[in-house]
Amino acid sequence: PSLIDNFEWFIKADDDTFIATENLFGFLQYYDSSYPHYVGHSIRSRWQSENVVFNSGICYILSRATIKKIGKYQQHLPSLYHTTGRSHCIDRDGAGEDPTTGICLLGVGIRPDNTLDHNLRERFLIFRDTDHQKIFREDTWFWKYKPDHVGEGMQCCSPYLISMHNYKSVKDAQRFFPVLMEQYNQPKDWDNIILPPQPRLFLYDKTQIDFEIDAYRNVLNPPKGQRIYKGPDKEWICHNCEIGKSRDPFWTEWWDGTQNEPSQHVNDAYSPIKQQDNND
C-alpha cells in the first residue's frame, strides 16, 4: 500500500503477448489514473448468464484508483472448493484469472472501459493482428453482444494497436517481434492523431440484448452470492446471501457481519473491518 502512489497504471499480460508501449502510452495519456479504469479487450459472452463482462487476460490495464478500490476486498476472499462459485469473487483452484478479475471488479462498480477507436476498431487483440484480419462476424462467443458495425476483416483493427497475442515460441518472438516493433511501436506525433473516444463503459449491441439490466449493467437476477454494486455506498453486496448462515459459503464475517474478536486484519489500515449491526 505504501508504494501504490508511485505508479499510475498496472498492466497484466501473458508471456506470449506483444505490447506496443508507444501506442499504450499514447492511449493512456488521455486517461486519469485517479479514476477507476479497467482497460482491455472486453468479452461479453457471459453477461446474460452470469452477469460477467471482463477483459481478456491477454493484456489488460488497471488504474491506480482501481487497485485501491478493490485491494481491501481481495485480501478477504473466502476459499472454496474448485467447483464452487464460477461467477464469484472467491479464492478457488482453477479460477480463470481474467474473468475472476472482472467478477471482483463488478462488486465495486468497475466495469470494462470502451477501448474501440472512433471507427469501432479494436486496440487490444486476443489473437495475432493477421489472424483478426481473417475474422468476420458470426454467432460465436467472440462477437457476442459486440456493437453493430464493429470492424471486421481487414477493417478489424486500429492502426495504433496496443497488444496482440499468440506468439508461443522463442522462434515466433524472434521472427515477428521486430516486424511488429517496426509497424506499431515507432514514435508518433500524438498531437496530430485523432483522440480516443471519451472514456465510457464498454459498448454493446442493444438489439441483441434480450434481457434487462439495471443502471450499473447488472442483469436483474445475478448468481446467488455474487458481489454486486448497486450505487454509491452500496458496493460489495452479497446478492441474496444468507448472512450468518453456515450453509451459505459466500458471505464473510469481515464484511457482511460484525467481527468482535481480534484478527490479523483488525489493525490493517489498508483494509479496515467494516462494523455492522447483526440485524443489517
PDB file of C-alpha atoms in Angstrom:
ATOM      1  CA  PRO A   1       0.000   0.000   0.000  1.00  0.00           C
ATOM      2  CA  SER A   2       2.790   2.461   0.774  1.00  0.00           C
ATOM      3  CA  LEU A   3       4.195   2.141  -2.761  1.00  0.00           C
ATOM      4  CA  ILE A   4       0.996   2.303  -4.788  1.00  0.00           C
ATOM      5  CA  ASP A   5       1.118   6.066  -5.263  1.00  0.00           C
ATOM      6  CA  ASN A   6       4.454   5.690  -7.034  1.00  0.00           C
ATOM      7  CA  PHE A   7       2.650   4.215 -10.035  1.00  0.00           C
ATOM      8  CA  GLU A   8      -0.326   5.256 -12.137  1.00  0.00           C
ATOM      9  CA  TRP A   9      -1.073   2.128 -14.161  1.00  0.00           C
ATOM     10  CA  PHE A  10      -0.749  -1.610 -13.616  1.00  0.00           C
ATOM     11  CA  ILE A  11      -0.638  -3.949 -16.585  1.00  0.00           C
ATOM     12  CA  LYS A  12      -1.236  -7.678 -16.734  1.00  0.00           C
ATOM     13  CA  ALA A  13      -0.157  -9.529 -19.877  1.00  0.00           C
ATOM     14  CA  ASP A  14       0.531 -13.101 -20.919  1.00  0.00           C
ATOM     15  CA  ASP A  15       4.084 -14.086 -21.755  1.00  0.00           C
ATOM     16  CA  ASP A  16       3.180 -14.631 -25.421  1.00  0.00           C
ATOM     17  CA  THR A  17       1.733 -11.131 -25.850  1.00  0.00           C
ATOM     18  CA  PHE A  18       3.337  -8.324 -27.836  1.00  0.00           C
ATOM     19  CA  ILE A  19       2.716  -4.857 -26.387  1.00  0.00           C
ATOM     20  CA  ALA A  20       3.326  -1.686 -28.367  1.00  0.00           C
ATOM     21  CA  THR A  21       4.323   0.572 -25.490  1.00  0.00           C
ATOM     22  CA  GLU A  22       4.385   3.683 -27.689  1.00  0.00           C
ATOM     23  CA  ASN A  23       0.714   3.190 -28.521  1.00  0.00           C
ATOM     24  CA  LEU A  24      -0.091   2.205 -24.951  1.00  0.00           C
ATOM     25  CA  PHE A  25       1.366   5.430 -23.550  1.00  0.00           C
ATOM     26  CA  GLY A  26      -0.231   7.428 -26.356  1.00  0.00           C
ATOM     27  CA  PHE A  27      -3.630   5.996 -25.417  1.00  0.00           C
ATOM     28  CA  LEU A  28      -3.315   6.276 -21.626  1.00  0.00           C
ATOM     29  CA  GLN A  29      -2.197   9.910 -21.710  1.00  0.00           C
ATOM     30  CA  TYR A  30      -5.875  10.812 -22.163  1.00  0.00           C
ATOM     31  CA  TYR A  31      -6.977   8.813 -19.113  1.00  0.00           C
ATOM     32  CA  ASP A  32      -6.828   9.830 -15.462  1.00  0.00           C
ATOM     33  CA  SER A  33      -5.327   7.174 -13.194  1.00  0.00           C
ATOM     34  CA  SER A  34      -7.032   8.730 -10.170  1.00  0.00           C
ATOM     35  CA  TYR A  35     -10.329   7.448 -11.624  1.00  0.00           C
ATOM     36  CA  PRO A  36     -11.121   3.709 -11.657  1.00  0.00           C
ATOM     37  CA  HIS A  37     -10.332   2.368 -15.127  1.00  0.00           C
ATOM     38  CA  TYR A  38     -10.300  -1.225 -16.382  1.00  0.00           C
ATOM     39  CA  VAL A  39      -8.936  -1.276 -19.922  1.00  0.00           C
ATOM     40  CA  GLY A  40      -8.516  -4.092 -22.451  1.00  0.00           C
ATOM     41  CA  HIS A  41     -10.436  -6.322 -24.877  1.00  0.00           C
ATOM     42  CA  SER A  42     -13.907  -6.831 -23.414  1.00  0.00           C
ATOM     43  CA  ILE A  43     -15.616 -10.230 -23.568  1.00  0.00           C
ATOM     44  CA  ARG A  44     -19.384 -10.087 -23.154  1.00  0.00           C
ATOM     45  CA  SER A  45     -20.409 -13.715 -23.767  1.00  0.00           C
ATOM     46  CA  ARG A  46     -21.099 -14.457 -20.070  1.00  0.00           C
ATOM     47  CA  TRP A  47     -23.074 -11.279 -19.407  1.00  0.00           C
ATOM     48  CA  GLN A  48     -26.609 -12.644 -19.628  1.00  0.00           C
ATOM     49  CA  SER A  49     -25.962 -15.985 -17.935  1.00  0.00           C
ATOM     50  CA  GLU A  50     -23.570 -14.868 -15.174  1.00  0.00           C
ATOM     51  CA  ASN A  51     -23.629 -11.054 -15.007  1.00  0.00           C
ATOM     52  CA  VAL A  52     -19.973 -11.131 -16.067  1.00  0.00           C
ATOM     53  CA  VAL A  53     -18.215  -8.881 -18.582  1.00  0.00           C
ATOM     54  CA  PHE A  54     -14.436  -8.990 -18.356  1.00  0.00           C
ATOM     55  CA  ASN A  55     -11.276  -8.044 -20.199  1.00  0.00           C
ATOM     56  CA  SER A  56      -9.249 -10.802 -21.780  1.00  0.00           C
ATOM     57  CA  GLY A  57      -6.172 -11.753 -19.780  1.00  0.00           C
ATOM     58  CA  ILE A  58      -4.050 -11.417 -22.901  1.00  0.00           C
ATOM     59  CA  CYS A  59      -3.493  -7.816 -21.799  1.00  0.00           C
ATOM     60  CA  TYR A  60      -5.493  -5.564 -19.513  1.00  0.00           C
ATOM     61  CA  ILE A  61      -4.671  -2.465 -17.522  1.00  0.00           C
ATOM     62  CA  LEU A  62      -5.882  -1.236 -14.146  1.00  0.00           C
ATOM     63  CA  SER A  63      -5.570   2.322 -12.946  1.00  0.00           C
ATOM     64  CA  ARG A  64      -4.189   3.170  -9.527  1.00  0.00           C
ATOM     65  CA  ALA A  65      -7.685   4.074  -8.339  1.00  0.00           C
ATOM     66  CA  THR A  66      -8.941   0.633  -9.384  1.00  0.00           C
ATOM     67  CA  ILE A  67      -6.226  -1.111  -7.386  1.00  0.00           C
ATOM     68  CA  LYS A  68      -7.053   0.994  -4.348  1.00  0.00           C
ATOM     69  CA  LYS A  69     -10.755   0.302  -4.746  1.00  0.00           C
ATOM     70  CA  ILE A  70     -10.566  -3.478  -4.987  1.00  0.00           C
ATOM     71  CA  GLY A  71      -7.439  -4.178  -2.930  1.00  0.00           C
ATOM     72  CA  LYS A  72      -9.029  -4.307   0.511  1.00  0.00           C
ATOM     73  CA  TYR A  73     -11.701  -6.755  -0.602  1.00  0.00           C
ATOM     74  CA  GLN A  74      -9.320  -9.153  -2.296  1.00  0.00           C
ATOM     75  CA  GLN A  75      -7.446  -9.620   0.964  1.00  0.00           C
ATOM     76  CA  HIS A  76     -10.506 -11.241   2.495  1.00  0.00           C
ATOM     77  CA  LEU A  77     -11.896 -13.667  -0.061  1.00  0.00           C
ATOM     78  CA  PRO A  78     -13.465 -16.935   1.093  1.00  0.00           C
ATOM     79  CA  SER A  79     -11.549 -20.033  -0.022  1.00  0.00           C
ATOM     80  CA  LEU A  80     -13.897 -22.572  -1.575  1.00  0.00           C
ATOM     81  CA  TYR A  81     -13.775 -25.866  -3.443  1.00  0.00           C
ATOM     82  CA  HIS A  82     -12.769 -25.529  -7.079  1.00  0.00           C
ATOM     83  CA  THR A  83     -16.199 -26.476  -8.444  1.00  0.00           C
ATOM     84  CA  THR A  84     -17.918 -23.762  -6.391  1.00  0.00           C
ATOM     85  CA  GLY A  85     -18.500 -20.178  -7.435  1.00  0.00           C
ATOM     86  CA  ARG A  86     -17.551 -19.902 -11.115  1.00  0.00           C
ATOM     87  CA  SER A  87     -19.233 -16.480 -11.159  1.00  0.00           C
ATOM     88  CA  HIS A  88     -17.998 -15.308  -7.764  1.00  0.00           C
ATOM     89  CA  CYS A  89     -15.103 -13.310  -6.387  1.00  0.00           C
ATOM     90  CA  ILE A  90     -13.573 -16.074  -4.306  1.00  0.00           C
ATOM     91  CA  ASP A  91     -10.288 -17.891  -3.825  1.00  0.00           C
ATOM     92  CA  ARG A  92     -10.543 -21.273  -5.553  1.00  0.00           C
ATOM     93  CA  ASP A  93      -8.315 -23.624  -7.502  1.00  0.00           C
ATOM     94  CA  GLY A  94      -8.816 -23.446 -11.242  1.00  0.00           C
ATOM     95  CA  ALA A  95     -10.362 -19.980 -11.278  1.00  0.00           C
ATOM     96  CA  GLY A  96      -9.643 -18.150 -14.519  1.00  0.00           C
ATOM     97  CA  GLU A  97      -7.621 -15.060 -13.645  1.00  0.00           C
ATOM     98  CA  ASP A  98      -9.184 -12.777 -16.242  1.00  0.00           C
ATOM     99  CA  PRO A  99     -12.899 -13.499 -15.656  1.00  0.00           C
ATOM    100  CA  THR A 100     -12.306 -13.508 -11.908  1.00  0.00           C
ATOM    101  CA  THR A 101     -10.765 -10.031 -12.124  1.00  0.00           C
ATOM    102  CA  GLY A 102     -13.869  -8.782 -13.919  1.00  0.00           C
ATOM    103  CA  ILE A 103     -16.122 -10.576 -11.430  1.00  0.00           C
ATOM    104  CA  CYS A 104     -14.372  -8.968  -8.466  1.00  0.00           C
ATOM    105  CA  LEU A 105     -14.355  -5.510 -10.008  1.00  0.00           C
ATOM    106  CA  LEU A 106     -18.089  -5.551 -10.724  1.00  0.00           C
ATOM    107  CA  GLY A 107     -18.615  -5.775  -6.945  1.00  0.00           C
ATOM    108  CA  VAL A 108     -17.213  -2.263  -6.591  1.00  0.00           C
ATOM    109  CA  GLY A 109     -18.918  -0.877  -9.673  1.00  0.00           C
ATOM    110  CA  ILE A 110     -15.988  -1.106 -12.082  1.00  0.00           C
ATOM    111  CA  ARG A 111     -16.869  -2.497 -15.486  1.00  0.00           C
ATOM    112  CA  PRO A 112     -14.604  -2.636 -18.561  1.00  0.00           C
ATOM    113  CA  ASP A 113     -13.990   0.634 -20.397  1.00  0.00           C
ATOM    114  CA  ASN A 114     -14.676   1.044 -24.083  1.00  0.00           C
ATOM    115  CA  THR A 115     -11.378   0.774 -25.972  1.00  0.00           C
ATOM    116  CA  LEU A 116     -12.717   0.721 -29.541  1.00  0.00           C
ATOM    117  CA  ASP A 117     -11.494   3.629 -31.619  1.00  0.00           C
ATOM    118  CA  HIS A 118     -13.688   6.204 -33.396  1.00  0.00           C
ATOM    119  CA  ASN A 119     -14.252   3.711 -36.251  1.00  0.00           C
ATOM    120  CA  LEU A 120     -15.135   0.870 -33.827  1.00  0.00           C
ATOM    121  CA  ARG A 121     -11.839  -0.907 -34.412  1.00  0.00           C
ATOM    122  CA  GLU A 122     -10.064  -2.910 -31.729  1.00  0.00           C
ATOM    123  CA  ARG A 123      -6.922  -1.652 -29.961  1.00  0.00           C
ATOM    124  CA  PHE A 124      -6.366  -4.760 -27.813  1.00  0.00           C
ATOM    125  CA  LEU A 125      -6.308  -8.042 -29.749  1.00  0.00           C
ATOM    126  CA  ILE A 126      -6.683 -11.540 -28.369  1.00  0.00           C
ATOM    127  CA  PHE A 127      -5.049 -13.167 -31.433  1.00  0.00           C
ATOM    128  CA  ARG A 128      -2.365 -12.054 -33.856  1.00  0.00           C
ATOM    129  CA  ASP A 129      -3.153  -8.997 -35.960  1.00  0.00           C
ATOM    130  CA  THR A 130      -3.025 -11.107 -39.114  1.00  0.00           C
ATOM    131  CA  ASP A 131      -5.498 -13.572 -37.591  1.00  0.00           C
ATOM    132  CA  HIS A 132      -8.003 -10.834 -36.747  1.00  0.00           C
ATOM    133  CA  GLN A 133      -7.890  -9.692 -40.346  1.00  0.00           C
ATOM    134  CA  LYS A 134      -9.446 -13.035 -41.305  1.00  0.00           C
ATOM    135  CA  ILE A 135     -12.253 -12.959 -38.719  1.00  0.00           C
ATOM    136  CA  PHE A 136     -15.745 -11.931 -39.789  1.00  0.00           C
ATOM    137  CA  ARG A 137     -18.868 -11.538 -37.711  1.00  0.00           C
ATOM    138  CA  GLU A 138     -20.654 -14.767 -36.836  1.00  0.00           C
ATOM    139  CA  ASP A 139     -22.589 -16.298 -33.966  1.00  0.00           C
ATOM    140  CA  THR A 140     -19.703 -17.079 -31.597  1.00  0.00           C
ATOM    141  CA  TRP A 141     -18.575 -16.031 -28.128  1.00  0.00           C
ATOM    142  CA  PHE A 142     -16.090 -13.594 -29.684  1.00  0.00           C
ATOM    143  CA  TRP A 143     -18.866 -11.487 -31.246  1.00  0.00           C
ATOM    144  CA  LYS A 144     -21.500 -11.905 -28.545  1.00  0.00           C
ATOM    145  CA  TYR A 145     -23.169  -8.549 -27.776  1.00  0.00           C
ATOM    146  CA  LYS A 146     -20.468  -6.540 -29.524  1.00  0.00           C
ATOM    147  CA  PRO A 147     -21.953  -3.384 -31.059  1.00  0.00           C
ATOM    148  CA  ASP A 148     -23.106  -3.389 -34.633  1.00  0.00           C
ATOM    149  CA  HIS A 149     -20.546  -2.192 -37.183  1.00  0.00           C
ATOM    150  CA  VAL A 150     -17.521  -3.239 -35.111  1.00  0.00           C
ATOM    151  CA  GLY A 151     -14.639  -3.575 -37.538  1.00  0.00           C
ATOM    152  CA  GLU A 152     -14.069  -6.983 -39.084  1.00  0.00           C
ATOM    153  CA  GLY A 153     -11.743  -8.490 -41.641  1.00  0.00           C
ATOM    154  CA  MET A 154      -9.170  -6.000 -42.885  1.00  0.00           C
ATOM    155  CA  GLN A 155     -11.031  -3.235 -41.005  1.00  0.00           C
ATOM    156  CA  CYS A 156     -10.716  -5.059 -37.682  1.00  0.00           C
ATOM    157  CA  CYS A 157      -8.009  -3.135 -36.030  1.00  0.00           C
ATOM    158  CA  SER A 158      -6.811   0.312 -35.129  1.00  0.00           C
ATOM    159  CA  PRO A 159      -3.545   1.387 -36.793  1.00  0.00           C
ATOM    160  CA  TYR A 160      -2.425   2.166 -33.235  1.00  0.00           C
ATOM    161  CA  LEU A 161      -2.725  -1.342 -31.846  1.00  0.00           C
ATOM    162  CA  ILE A 162      -1.651  -1.789 -28.250  1.00  0.00           C
ATOM    163  CA  SER A 163      -1.464  -5.558 -27.853  1.00  0.00           C
ATOM    164  CA  MET A 164      -1.678  -8.797 -29.818  1.00  0.00           C
ATOM    165  CA  HIS A 165      -1.199 -12.363 -28.768  1.00  0.00           C
ATOM    166  CA  ASN A 166      -0.274 -15.962 -29.517  1.00  0.00           C
ATOM    167  CA  TYR A 167       3.452 -15.814 -30.174  1.00  0.00           C
ATOM    168  CA  LYS A 168       4.121 -19.061 -28.370  1.00  0.00           C
ATOM    169  CA  SER A 169       7.753 -19.820 -29.035  1.00  0.00           C
ATOM    170  CA  VAL A 170      11.097 -18.057 -28.948  1.00  0.00           C
ATOM    171  CA  LYS A 171      11.234 -18.527 -32.718  1.00  0.00           C
ATOM    172  CA  ASP A 172       7.888 -16.729 -33.038  1.00  0.00           C
ATOM    173  CA  ALA A 173       9.200 -13.815 -30.992  1.00  0.00           C
ATOM    174  CA  GLN A 174      12.454 -13.642 -32.945  1.00  0.00           C
ATOM    175  CA  ARG A 175      10.591 -13.728 -36.248  1.00  0.00           C
ATOM    176  CA  PHE A 176       7.596 -11.480 -35.574  1.00  0.00           C
ATOM    177  CA  PHE A 177       8.512  -9.030 -32.810  1.00  0.00           C
ATOM    178  CA  PRO A 178      10.976  -6.980 -34.926  1.00  0.00           C
ATOM    179  CA  VAL A 179       8.275  -6.654 -37.600  1.00  0.00           C
ATOM    180  CA  LEU A 180       5.669  -5.623 -35.008  1.00  0.00           C
ATOM    181  CA  MET A 181       8.093  -3.157 -33.441  1.00  0.00           C
ATOM    182  CA  GLU A 182       8.608  -1.504 -36.799  1.00  0.00           C
ATOM    183  CA  GLN A 183       4.911  -1.487 -37.674  1.00  0.00           C
ATOM    184  CA  TYR A 184       3.353  -0.416 -34.368  1.00  0.00           C
ATOM    185  CA  ASN A 185       5.927   0.748 -31.843  1.00  0.00           C
ATOM    186  CA  GLN A 186       7.630   3.691 -33.531  1.00  0.00           C
ATOM    187  CA  PRO A 187       7.414   7.244 -32.065  1.00  0.00           C
ATOM    188  CA  LYS A 188       4.336   9.184 -33.149  1.00  0.00           C
ATOM    189  CA  ASP A 189       3.133  12.763 -33.212  1.00  0.00           C
ATOM    190  CA  TRP A 190       0.167  12.260 -30.899  1.00  0.00           C
ATOM    191  CA  ASP A 191      -0.833  15.906 -31.140  1.00  0.00           C
ATOM    192  CA  ASN A 192      -1.863  15.253 -34.739  1.00  0.00           C
ATOM    193  CA  ILE A 193      -3.594  11.915 -34.202  1.00  0.00           C
ATOM    194  CA  ILE A 194      -7.323  11.813 -33.514  1.00  0.00           C
ATOM    195  CA  LEU A 195      -8.116  11.473 -29.816  1.00  0.00           C
ATOM    196  CA  PRO A 196      -9.616   8.289 -28.403  1.00  0.00           C
ATOM    197  CA  PRO A 197     -13.365   8.485 -27.717  1.00  0.00           C
ATOM    198  CA  GLN A 198     -14.263   9.993 -24.357  1.00  0.00           C
ATOM    199  CA  PRO A 199     -13.855   7.393 -21.583  1.00  0.00           C
ATOM    200  CA  ARG A 200     -17.046   5.413 -21.008  1.00  0.00           C
ATOM    201  CA  LEU A 201     -18.138   1.855 -20.315  1.00  0.00           C
ATOM    202  CA  PHE A 202     -17.908  -0.934 -22.882  1.00  0.00           C
ATOM    203  CA  LEU A 203     -20.205  -0.632 -25.866  1.00  0.00           C
ATOM    204  CA  TYR A 204     -22.776  -3.290 -26.755  1.00  0.00           C
ATOM    205  CA  ASP A 205     -25.419  -4.030 -29.357  1.00  0.00           C
ATOM    206  CA  LYS A 206     -28.737  -3.078 -27.805  1.00  0.00           C
ATOM    207  CA  THR A 207     -30.631  -5.016 -30.452  1.00  0.00           C
ATOM    208  CA  GLN A 208     -29.012  -8.244 -29.237  1.00  0.00           C
ATOM    209  CA  ILE A 209     -29.851  -7.658 -25.597  1.00  0.00           C
ATOM    210  CA  ASP A 210     -32.964  -9.696 -24.848  1.00  0.00           C
ATOM    211  CA  PHE A 211     -32.546  -9.365 -21.093  1.00  0.00           C
ATOM    212  CA  GLU A 212     -32.950  -6.463 -18.690  1.00  0.00           C
ATOM    213  CA  ILE A 213     -30.084  -4.685 -16.968  1.00  0.00           C
ATOM    214  CA  ASP A 214     -30.007  -2.028 -14.264  1.00  0.00           C
ATOM    215  CA  ALA A 215     -28.200   1.309 -14.269  1.00  0.00           C
ATOM    216  CA  TYR A 216     -24.943  -0.435 -13.338  1.00  0.00           C
ATOM    217  CA  ARG A 217     -25.283  -3.083 -16.064  1.00  0.00           C
ATOM    218  CA  ASN A 218     -26.179  -5.871 -13.682  1.00  0.00           C
ATOM    219  CA  VAL A 219     -28.633  -8.426 -15.002  1.00  0.00           C
ATOM    220  CA  LEU A 220     -31.790  -8.453 -12.914  1.00  0.00           C
ATOM    221  CA  ASN A 221     -31.070 -11.838 -11.357  1.00  0.00           C
ATOM    222  CA  PRO A 222     -27.321 -12.205 -10.736  1.00  0.00           C
ATOM    223  CA  PRO A 223     -26.000 -15.516  -9.398  1.00  0.00           C
ATOM    224  CA  LYS A 224     -26.721 -16.024  -5.706  1.00  0.00           C
ATOM    225  CA  GLY A 225     -23.732 -14.954  -3.642  1.00  0.00           C
ATOM    226  CA  GLN A 226     -22.153 -12.817  -6.362  1.00  0.00           C
ATOM    227  CA  ARG A 227     -20.735  -9.488  -5.195  1.00  0.00           C
ATOM    228  CA  ILE A 228     -22.584  -6.672  -6.934  1.00  0.00           C
ATOM    229  CA  TYR A 229     -22.685  -2.877  -6.957  1.00  0.00           C
ATOM    230  CA  LYS A 230     -25.992  -1.063  -6.580  1.00  0.00           C
ATOM    231  CA  GLY A 231     -24.828   2.537  -6.361  1.00  0.00           C
ATOM    232  CA  PRO A 232     -22.856   4.851  -4.043  1.00  0.00           C
ATOM    233  CA  ASP A 233     -22.413   3.345  -0.568  1.00  0.00           C
ATOM    234  CA  LYS A 234     -23.920   0.093  -1.880  1.00  0.00           C
ATOM    235  CA  GLU A 235     -20.882  -1.812  -3.045  1.00  0.00           C
ATOM    236  CA  TRP A 236     -19.715  -5.365  -2.423  1.00  0.00           C
ATOM    237  CA  ILE A 237     -23.286  -6.512  -1.752  1.00  0.00           C
ATOM    238  CA  CYS A 238     -23.539 -10.267  -1.354  1.00  0.00           C
ATOM    239  CA  HIS A 239     -26.523 -10.907  -3.617  1.00  0.00           C
ATOM    240  CA  ASN A 240     -29.275 -12.925  -1.904  1.00  0.00           C
ATOM    241  CA  CYS A 241     -26.796 -14.240   0.652  1.00  0.00           C
ATOM    242  CA  GLU A 242     -27.974 -15.763   3.908  1.00  0.00           C
ATOM    243  CA  ILE A 243     -25.765 -13.686   6.168  1.00  0.00           C
ATOM    244  CA  GLY A 244     -24.796 -15.570   9.301  1.00  0.00           C
ATOM    245  CA  LYS A 245     -25.847 -18.975   7.988  1.00  0.00           C
ATOM    246  CA  SER A 246     -23.077 -21.546   7.786  1.00  0.00           C
ATOM    247  CA  ARG A 247     -24.745 -23.230   4.826  1.00  0.00           C
ATOM    248  CA  ASP A 248     -24.094 -20.129   2.710  1.00  0.00           C
ATOM    249  CA  PRO A 249     -20.398 -20.153   1.666  1.00  0.00           C
ATOM    250  CA  PHE A 250     -20.223 -16.732   0.057  1.00  0.00           C
ATOM    251  CA  TRP A 251     -20.682 -14.204   2.856  1.00  0.00           C
ATOM    252  CA  THR A 252     -17.759 -13.221   5.053  1.00  0.00           C
ATOM    253  CA  GLU A 253     -17.746 -12.108   8.655  1.00  0.00           C
ATOM    254  CA  TRP A 254     -15.161  -9.473   7.774  1.00  0.00           C
ATOM    255  CA  TRP A 255     -17.518  -7.516   5.533  1.00  0.00           C
ATOM    256  CA  ASP A 256     -21.066  -8.796   5.939  1.00  0.00           C
ATOM    257  CA  GLY A 257     -21.226  -9.354   9.695  1.00  0.00           C
ATOM    258  CA  THR A 258     -19.814  -7.995  12.928  1.00  0.00           C
ATOM    259  CA  GLN A 259     -16.355  -9.150  13.883  1.00  0.00           C
ATOM    260  CA  ASN A 260     -15.800  -8.635  17.596  1.00  0.00           C
ATOM    261  CA  GLU A 261     -12.753 -10.808  18.113  1.00  0.00           C
ATOM    262  CA  PRO A 262      -9.222  -9.641  17.238  1.00  0.00           C
ATOM    263  CA  SER A 263      -7.800 -10.968  13.981  1.00  0.00           C
ATOM    264  CA  GLN A 264      -4.863 -10.317  11.688  1.00  0.00           C
ATOM    265  CA  HIS A 265      -6.866  -7.567   9.975  1.00  0.00           C
ATOM    266  CA  VAL A 266      -8.087  -5.520  12.932  1.00  0.00           C
ATOM    267  CA  ASN A 267      -5.228  -3.032  12.764  1.00  0.00           C
ATOM    268  CA  ASP A 268      -4.792  -3.150   8.994  1.00  0.00           C
ATOM    269  CA  ALA A 269      -5.071   0.456   7.838  1.00  0.00           C
ATOM    270  CA  TYR A 270      -5.366  -0.587   4.203  1.00  0.00           C
ATOM    271  CA  SER A 271      -8.384  -2.821   4.762  1.00  0.00           C
ATOM    272  CA  PRO A 272     -10.239  -1.769   7.904  1.00  0.00           C
ATOM    273  CA  ILE A 273     -13.001  -4.007   9.161  1.00  0.00           C
ATOM    274  CA  LYS A 274     -16.494  -2.783   8.465  1.00  0.00           C
ATOM    275  CA  GLN A 275     -18.536  -2.894  11.652  1.00  0.00           C
ATOM    276  CA  GLN A 276     -22.196  -3.706  11.186  1.00  0.00           C
ATOM    277  CA  ASP A 277     -25.148  -4.422  13.351  1.00  0.00           C
ATOM    278  CA  ASN A 278     -26.067  -8.096  13.206  1.00  0.00           C
ATOM    279  CA  ASN A 279     -29.575  -7.095  12.129  1.00  0.00           C
ATOM    280  CA  ASP A 280     -28.333  -5.319   8.992  1.00  0.00           C
TER     281      ASP A 280
END
